[in-house]
Structures are given as C-alpha cells and as structure tokens.
Tab-separated table of C-alpha atoms and ligand atoms in Angstrom:
chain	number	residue	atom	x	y	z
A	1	UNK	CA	-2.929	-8.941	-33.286
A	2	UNK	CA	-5.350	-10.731	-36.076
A	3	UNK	CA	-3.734	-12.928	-38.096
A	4	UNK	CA	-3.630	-11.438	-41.818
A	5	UNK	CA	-4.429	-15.143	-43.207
A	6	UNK	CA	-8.078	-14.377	-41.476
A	7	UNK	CA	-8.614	-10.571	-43.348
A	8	UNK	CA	-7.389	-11.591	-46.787
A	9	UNK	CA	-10.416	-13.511	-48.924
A	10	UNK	CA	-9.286	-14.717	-52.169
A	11	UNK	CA	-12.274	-14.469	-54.830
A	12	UNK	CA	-12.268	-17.838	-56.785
A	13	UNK	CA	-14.454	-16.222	-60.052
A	14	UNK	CA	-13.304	-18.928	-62.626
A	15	UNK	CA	-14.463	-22.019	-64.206
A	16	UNK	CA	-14.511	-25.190	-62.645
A	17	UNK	CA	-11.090	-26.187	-63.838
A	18	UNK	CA	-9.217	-22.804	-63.124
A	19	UNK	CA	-10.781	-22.576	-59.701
A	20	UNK	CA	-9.210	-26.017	-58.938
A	21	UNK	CA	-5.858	-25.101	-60.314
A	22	UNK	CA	-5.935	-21.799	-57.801
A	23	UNK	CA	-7.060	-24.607	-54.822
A	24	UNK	CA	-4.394	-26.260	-55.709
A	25	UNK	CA	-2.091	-23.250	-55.920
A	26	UNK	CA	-3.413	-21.915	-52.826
A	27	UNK	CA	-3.933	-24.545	-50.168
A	28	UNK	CA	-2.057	-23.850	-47.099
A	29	UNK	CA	-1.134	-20.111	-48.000
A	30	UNK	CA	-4.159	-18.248	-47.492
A	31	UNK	CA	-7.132	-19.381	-45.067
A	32	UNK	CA	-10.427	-18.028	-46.771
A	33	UNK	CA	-12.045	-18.176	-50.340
A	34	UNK	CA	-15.149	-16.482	-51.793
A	35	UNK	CA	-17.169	-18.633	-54.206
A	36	UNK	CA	-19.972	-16.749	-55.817
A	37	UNK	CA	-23.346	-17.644	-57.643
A	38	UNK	CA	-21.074	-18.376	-61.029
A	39	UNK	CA	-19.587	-20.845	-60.068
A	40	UNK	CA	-21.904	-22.273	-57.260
A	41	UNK	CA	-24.485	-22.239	-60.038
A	42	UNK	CA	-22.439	-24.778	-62.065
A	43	UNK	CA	-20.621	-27.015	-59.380
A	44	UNK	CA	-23.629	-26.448	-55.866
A	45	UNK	CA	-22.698	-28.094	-53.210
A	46	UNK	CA	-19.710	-29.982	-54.306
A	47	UNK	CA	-17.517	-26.946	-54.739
A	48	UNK	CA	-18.154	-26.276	-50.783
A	49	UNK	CA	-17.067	-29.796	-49.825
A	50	UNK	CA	-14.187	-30.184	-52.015
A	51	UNK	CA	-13.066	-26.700	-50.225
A	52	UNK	CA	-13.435	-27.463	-47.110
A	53	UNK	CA	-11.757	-30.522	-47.366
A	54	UNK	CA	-8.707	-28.613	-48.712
A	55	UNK	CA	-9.101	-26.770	-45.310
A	56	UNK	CA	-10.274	-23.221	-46.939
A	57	UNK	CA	-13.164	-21.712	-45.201
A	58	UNK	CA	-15.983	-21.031	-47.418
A	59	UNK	CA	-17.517	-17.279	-48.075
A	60	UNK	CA	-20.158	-18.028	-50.118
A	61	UNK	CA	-21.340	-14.884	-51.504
A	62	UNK	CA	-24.850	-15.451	-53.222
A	63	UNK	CA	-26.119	-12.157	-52.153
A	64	UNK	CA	-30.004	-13.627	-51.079
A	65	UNK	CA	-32.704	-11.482	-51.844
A	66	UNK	CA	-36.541	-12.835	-52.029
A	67	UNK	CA	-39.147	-12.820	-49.742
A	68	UNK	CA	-38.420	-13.584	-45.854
A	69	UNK	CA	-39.720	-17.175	-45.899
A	70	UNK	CA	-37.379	-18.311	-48.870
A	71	UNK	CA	-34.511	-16.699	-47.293
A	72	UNK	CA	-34.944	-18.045	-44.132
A	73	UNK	CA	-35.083	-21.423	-45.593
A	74	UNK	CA	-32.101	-20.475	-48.311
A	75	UNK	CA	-29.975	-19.243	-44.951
A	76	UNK	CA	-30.774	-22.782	-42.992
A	77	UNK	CA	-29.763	-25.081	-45.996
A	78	UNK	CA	-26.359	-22.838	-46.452
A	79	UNK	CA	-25.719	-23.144	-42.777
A	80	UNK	CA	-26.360	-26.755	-42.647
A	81	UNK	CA	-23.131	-26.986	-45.387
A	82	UNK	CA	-21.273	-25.145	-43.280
A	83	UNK	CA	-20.599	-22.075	-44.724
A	84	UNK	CA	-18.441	-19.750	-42.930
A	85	UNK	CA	-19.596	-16.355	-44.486
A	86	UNK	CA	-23.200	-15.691	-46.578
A	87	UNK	CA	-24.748	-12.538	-48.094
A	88	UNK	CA	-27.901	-11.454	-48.036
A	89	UNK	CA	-29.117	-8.098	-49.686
A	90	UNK	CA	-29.852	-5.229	-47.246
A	91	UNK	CA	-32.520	-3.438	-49.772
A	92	UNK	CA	-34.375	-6.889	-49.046
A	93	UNK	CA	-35.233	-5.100	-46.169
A	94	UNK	CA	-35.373	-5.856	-41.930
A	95	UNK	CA	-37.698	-8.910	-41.780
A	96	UNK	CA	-35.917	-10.647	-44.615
A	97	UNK	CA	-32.347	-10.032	-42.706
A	98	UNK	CA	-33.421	-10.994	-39.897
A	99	UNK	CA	-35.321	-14.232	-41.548
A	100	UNK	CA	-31.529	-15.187	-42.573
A	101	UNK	CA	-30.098	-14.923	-39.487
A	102	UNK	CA	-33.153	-17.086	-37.912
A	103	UNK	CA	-32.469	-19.877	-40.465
A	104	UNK	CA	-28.904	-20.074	-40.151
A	105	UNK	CA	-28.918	-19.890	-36.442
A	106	UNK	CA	-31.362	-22.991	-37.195
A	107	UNK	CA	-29.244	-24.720	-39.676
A	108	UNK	CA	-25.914	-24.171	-37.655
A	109	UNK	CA	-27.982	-25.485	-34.339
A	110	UNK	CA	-29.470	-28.616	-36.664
A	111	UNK	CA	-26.055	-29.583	-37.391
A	112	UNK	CA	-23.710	-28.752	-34.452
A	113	UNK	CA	-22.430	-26.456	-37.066
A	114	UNK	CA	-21.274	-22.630	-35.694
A	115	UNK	CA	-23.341	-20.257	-37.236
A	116	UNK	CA	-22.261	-18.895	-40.305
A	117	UNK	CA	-21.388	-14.865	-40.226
A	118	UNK	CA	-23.644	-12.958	-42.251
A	119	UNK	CA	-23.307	-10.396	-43.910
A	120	UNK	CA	-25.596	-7.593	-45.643
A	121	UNK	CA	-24.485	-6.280	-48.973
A	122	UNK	CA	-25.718	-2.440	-49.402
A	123	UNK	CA	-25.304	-0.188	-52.451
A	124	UNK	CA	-23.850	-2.781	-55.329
A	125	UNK	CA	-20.016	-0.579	-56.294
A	126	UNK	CA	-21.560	-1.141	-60.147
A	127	UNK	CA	-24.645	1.436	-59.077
A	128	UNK	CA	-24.317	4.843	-59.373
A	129	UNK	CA	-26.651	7.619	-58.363
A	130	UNK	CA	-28.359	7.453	-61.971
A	131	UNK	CA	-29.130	3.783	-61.553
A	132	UNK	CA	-30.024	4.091	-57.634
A	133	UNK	CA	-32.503	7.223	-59.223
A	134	UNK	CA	-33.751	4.545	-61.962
A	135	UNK	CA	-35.217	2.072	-59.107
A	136	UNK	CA	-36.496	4.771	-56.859
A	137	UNK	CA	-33.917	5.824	-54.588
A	138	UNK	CA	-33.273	9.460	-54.680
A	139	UNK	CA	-30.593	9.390	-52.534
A	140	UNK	CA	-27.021	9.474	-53.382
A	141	UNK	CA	-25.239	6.261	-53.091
A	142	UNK	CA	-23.446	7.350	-49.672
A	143	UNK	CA	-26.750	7.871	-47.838
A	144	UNK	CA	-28.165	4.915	-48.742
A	145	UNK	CA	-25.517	3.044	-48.271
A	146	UNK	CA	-25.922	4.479	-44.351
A	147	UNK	CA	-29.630	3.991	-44.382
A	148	UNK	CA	-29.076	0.326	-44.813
A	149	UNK	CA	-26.165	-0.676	-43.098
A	150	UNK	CA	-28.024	1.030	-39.781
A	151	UNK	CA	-31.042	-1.596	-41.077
A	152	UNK	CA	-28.671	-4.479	-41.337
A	153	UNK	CA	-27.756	-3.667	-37.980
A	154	UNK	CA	-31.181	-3.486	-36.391
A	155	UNK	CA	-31.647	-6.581	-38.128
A	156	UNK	CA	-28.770	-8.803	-36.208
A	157	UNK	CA	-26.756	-9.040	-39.560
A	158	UNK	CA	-22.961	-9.656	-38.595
A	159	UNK	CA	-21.354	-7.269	-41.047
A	160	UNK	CA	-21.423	-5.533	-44.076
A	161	UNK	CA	-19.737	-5.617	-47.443
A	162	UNK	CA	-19.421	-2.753	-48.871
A	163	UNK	CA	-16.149	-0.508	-50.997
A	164	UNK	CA	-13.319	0.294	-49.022
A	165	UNK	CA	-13.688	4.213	-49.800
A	166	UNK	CA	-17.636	3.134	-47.526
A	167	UNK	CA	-15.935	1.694	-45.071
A	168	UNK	CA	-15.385	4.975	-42.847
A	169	UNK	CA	-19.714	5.707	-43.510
A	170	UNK	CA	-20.152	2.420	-41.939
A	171	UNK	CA	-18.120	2.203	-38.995
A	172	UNK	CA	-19.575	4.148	-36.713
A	173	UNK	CA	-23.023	2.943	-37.372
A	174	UNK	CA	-21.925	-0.616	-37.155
A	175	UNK	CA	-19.240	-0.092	-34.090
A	176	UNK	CA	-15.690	-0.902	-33.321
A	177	UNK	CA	-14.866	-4.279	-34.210
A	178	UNK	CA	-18.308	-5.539	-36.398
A	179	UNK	CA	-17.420	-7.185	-39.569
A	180	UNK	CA	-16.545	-4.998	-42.932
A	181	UNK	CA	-15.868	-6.793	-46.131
A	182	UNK	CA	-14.257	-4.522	-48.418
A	183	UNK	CA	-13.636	-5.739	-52.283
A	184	UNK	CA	-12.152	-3.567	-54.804
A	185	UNK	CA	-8.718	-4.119	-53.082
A	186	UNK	CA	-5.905	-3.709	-55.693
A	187	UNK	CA	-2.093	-3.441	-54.531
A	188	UNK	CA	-0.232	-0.801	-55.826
A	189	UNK	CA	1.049	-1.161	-58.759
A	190	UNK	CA	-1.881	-4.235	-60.383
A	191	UNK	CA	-4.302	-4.174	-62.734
A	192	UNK	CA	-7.674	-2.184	-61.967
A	193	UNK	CA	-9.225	-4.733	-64.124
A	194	UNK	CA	-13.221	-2.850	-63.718
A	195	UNK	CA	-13.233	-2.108	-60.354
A	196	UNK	CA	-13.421	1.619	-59.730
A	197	UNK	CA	-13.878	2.967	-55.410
A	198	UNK	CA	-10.654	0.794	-55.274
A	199	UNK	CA	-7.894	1.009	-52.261
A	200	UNK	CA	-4.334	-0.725	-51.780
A	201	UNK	CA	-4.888	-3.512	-48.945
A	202	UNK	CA	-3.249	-1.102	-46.613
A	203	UNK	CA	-5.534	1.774	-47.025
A	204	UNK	CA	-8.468	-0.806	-46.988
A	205	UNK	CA	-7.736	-1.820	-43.312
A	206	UNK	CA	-6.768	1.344	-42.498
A	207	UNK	CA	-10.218	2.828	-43.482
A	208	UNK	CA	-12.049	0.437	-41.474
A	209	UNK	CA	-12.094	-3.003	-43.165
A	210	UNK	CA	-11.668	-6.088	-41.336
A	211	UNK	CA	-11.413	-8.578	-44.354
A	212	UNK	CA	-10.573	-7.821	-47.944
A	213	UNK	CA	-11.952	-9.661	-51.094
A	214	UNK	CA	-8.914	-9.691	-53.549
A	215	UNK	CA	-9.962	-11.608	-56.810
A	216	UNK	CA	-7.948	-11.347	-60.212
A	217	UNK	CA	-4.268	-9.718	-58.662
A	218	UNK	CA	-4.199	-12.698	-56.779
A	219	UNK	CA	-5.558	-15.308	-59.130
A	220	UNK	CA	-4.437	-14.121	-62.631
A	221	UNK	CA	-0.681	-14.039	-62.020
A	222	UNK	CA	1.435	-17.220	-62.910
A	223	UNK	CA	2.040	-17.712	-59.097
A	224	UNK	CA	-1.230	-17.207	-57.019
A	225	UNK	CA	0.454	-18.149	-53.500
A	226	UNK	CA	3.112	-15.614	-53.939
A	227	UNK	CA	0.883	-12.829	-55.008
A	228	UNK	CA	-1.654	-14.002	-52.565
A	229	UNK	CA	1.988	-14.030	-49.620
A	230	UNK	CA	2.733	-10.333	-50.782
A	231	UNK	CA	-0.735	-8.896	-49.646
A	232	UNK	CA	-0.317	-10.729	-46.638
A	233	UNK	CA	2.336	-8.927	-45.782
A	234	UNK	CA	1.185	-5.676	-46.583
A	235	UNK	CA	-1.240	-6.392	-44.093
A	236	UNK	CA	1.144	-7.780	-41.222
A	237	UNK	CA	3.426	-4.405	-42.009
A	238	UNK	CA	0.142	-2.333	-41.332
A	239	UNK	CA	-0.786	-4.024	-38.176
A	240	UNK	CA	2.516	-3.627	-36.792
A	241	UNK	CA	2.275	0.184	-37.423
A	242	UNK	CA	-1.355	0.040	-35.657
B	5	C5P	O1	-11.086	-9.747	-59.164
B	5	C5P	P1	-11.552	-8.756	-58.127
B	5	C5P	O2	-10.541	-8.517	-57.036
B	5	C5P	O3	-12.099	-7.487	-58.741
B	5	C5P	O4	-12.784	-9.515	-57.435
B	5	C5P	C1	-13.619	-8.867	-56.501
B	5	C5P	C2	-14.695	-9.799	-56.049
B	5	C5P	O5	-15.564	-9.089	-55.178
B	5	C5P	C3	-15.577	-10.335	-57.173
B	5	C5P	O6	-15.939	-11.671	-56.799
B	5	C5P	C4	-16.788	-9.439	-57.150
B	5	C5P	O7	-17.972	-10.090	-57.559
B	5	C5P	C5	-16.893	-9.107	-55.671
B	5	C5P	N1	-17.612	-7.879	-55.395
B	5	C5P	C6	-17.252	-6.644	-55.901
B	5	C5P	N2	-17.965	-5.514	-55.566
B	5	C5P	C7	-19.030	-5.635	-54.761
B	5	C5P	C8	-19.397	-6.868	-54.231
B	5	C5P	C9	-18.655	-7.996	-54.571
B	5	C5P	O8	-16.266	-6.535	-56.619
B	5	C5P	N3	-19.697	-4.542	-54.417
C-alpha cells in the first residue's frame, strides 16, 4: 500500500516568513511541499535548498510555458536543483513538453540527480467555457482538458494536474497508475476558501488521484501538523477500504 505521507502535498502559498513558520510546523509530519512562482519569485533558489535540507521534497509548480528552447533550458536548470515535481503547460503544446522532459532528463543526468517528475497542467480550474471561448477554444472545458492530457502523454510528460472532479476524464487516457495531481482538496467540514470543482481527500483518491495539493485547511489553522495528520488519515482509512 502507498504511504499517504507520499499523496498528500502541502501548498506553501505565503510570504517568506509564514512559509518558514509552516516548515517549521511541518517538518517530519508530512513528506512533500508545493512552492509556486509567488514565492519562488521572491526567495529563487534558496527556498528549494532551505527545503530540502528540512528533508521536504520540493514540487515546484511554475507551470512553464514559452517556446521549446527556453523550456528545455528552464526544465535542465530546475532539474539540476533537484526538484522532485515541475509543471509545464500542456496548451504549450507537444514539442515544448517534450523539450522539458529532454532538459530535465539532461539536468538530472548532469548532476547524478533522478529526474524530476513532470507534470502537464491542462485546463487552469479558474477557466470556464466563456474564457476557454475568449482565447479560441470552442470546446468545453472537459474536452479539452482530454485533448491535452492525451498530448501530454504523447509527449512523455509523467502526469497531469488537473481538479479532482477531471480526474476520472484523465485516467483512462493516461493509464492505471500514471501520476494525477488533484488540488481543490477540502476535508469535510473546511473552508472552500475560492476553490470551486472541489472533493474531500477521500473522494479525490477515490476518483483517480494519486497525490493531492491541500493548501490553506492545512496551513491556516493554528496547528498545521495536526490538520496536515488528519488528512493523512483520511487517506490511510481509504486505502484500507481499497
Ligand atoms: O489553499 P488551497 O488548498 O486552495 O491551495 C491549492 C493550491 O493548488 C494553490 O497553490 C493553487 O495555486 C494550486 N492550484 C489550484 N488549481 C489549479 C492548479 C493549482 O488550486 N488548477
């Protein structure tokens, strides 16, 4: 059976100083954090170190999208630090997904680093079908959501991230056991904050997730580690019912 400390990600979306207190708070009781382009914006590199040397492993979610060349090199340099987990936009297209995994298979090799997992984020949750309509896509968010998670698997790409309630659309394209990163995870009972295709951890894994991103019910309670120990085992009691 996985161990729940590898499925739950705890989203560190703070300021410098809070993000350290919920380090602090948190070392030792979960395994994984997600830093995003906020904060890695303001602290770069340093923020990876100082997490890894607390022992976290690092999902660094800067969700790349430019041409292939820059991405390729973006995907080495962020593979060279040692990042366990990296997105890259799907609507970037094939050659640009694949350029990521070519320069993080690079920058992992470089170092004697393993190669980061990456993953392809598809329809943003914040876009609906007006604002995929506004940039072209006629398609309802479902479909294209599909469309490019079958891409990002042509492309090598080691998972996707994508809402839990997407999680059964992608499964089958991407196969039993690929990677699904599933925020919007709130447990029953918290805040919904302004997430909205939102599932209890539970019903996350059980629609196909293999991790879940859980921000704010984890980090804005007065005790992270316990709230952070009570989704952990939600998700032990729903493996041992699998
Ligand atoms: O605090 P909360 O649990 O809502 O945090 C969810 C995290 O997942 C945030 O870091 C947010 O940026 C990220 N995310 C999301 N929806 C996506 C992709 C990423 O909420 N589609």
């Amino acid at each position: 059976m996985t161990d729940p400390k590898d499925q739950l990600i705890v989203a560190l979306d703070g300021a410098p100083g809070e993000v350290a207190a919920w380090a602090d708070a948190l070392q030792g009781a979960v395994t994984w954090v997600k830093v995003g382009m906020t904060l890695h914006y303001v602290l770069g590199a340093s923020i990876i170190d100082d997490l890894h040397a607390r022992g976290f492993k690092v999902f660094l979610d800067l969700k790349l999208h430019d041409i292939p060349h820059q991405v390729e090199g973006a995907a080495e340099a962020l593979a060279k630090m040692g990042v366990e987990m990296m997105t890259v936009h799907a609507a970037g297209g094939l050659e640009m997904m694949a350029a990521a995994v070519r320069g993080a298979n690079r920058g992992a090799n470089q170092v004697g680093k393993p190669m980061p997992r990456i993953l392809a984020v598809t329809v943003l949750t914040s876009m609906d079908a007006t604002g995929l309509h506004q940039v072209g896509v006629p398609d309802d968010p479902q479909t294209q959501v599909e469309r490019l998670a079958r891409l990002a698997q042509q492309a090598g790409i080691g998972g996707i991230v994508c809402s839990p309630l997407e999680a059964p659309l992608v499964r089958p394209i991407l196969g039993p056991g690929t990677t699904i990163v599933t925020p919007g995870v709130r447990p029953a009972g918290s805040e919904v904050g302004d997430q909205s295709r939102i599932a209890t951890p539970a019903r996350a894994l059980e629609l196909g997730a293999t991790h879940l991103v859980v921000g704010r019910p984890i980090t804005q309670t007065p005790d992270p580690a316990a709230a952070a120990q009570e989704i952990l085992q939600e998700i032990s009691s729903k493996g041992a019912l699998a």
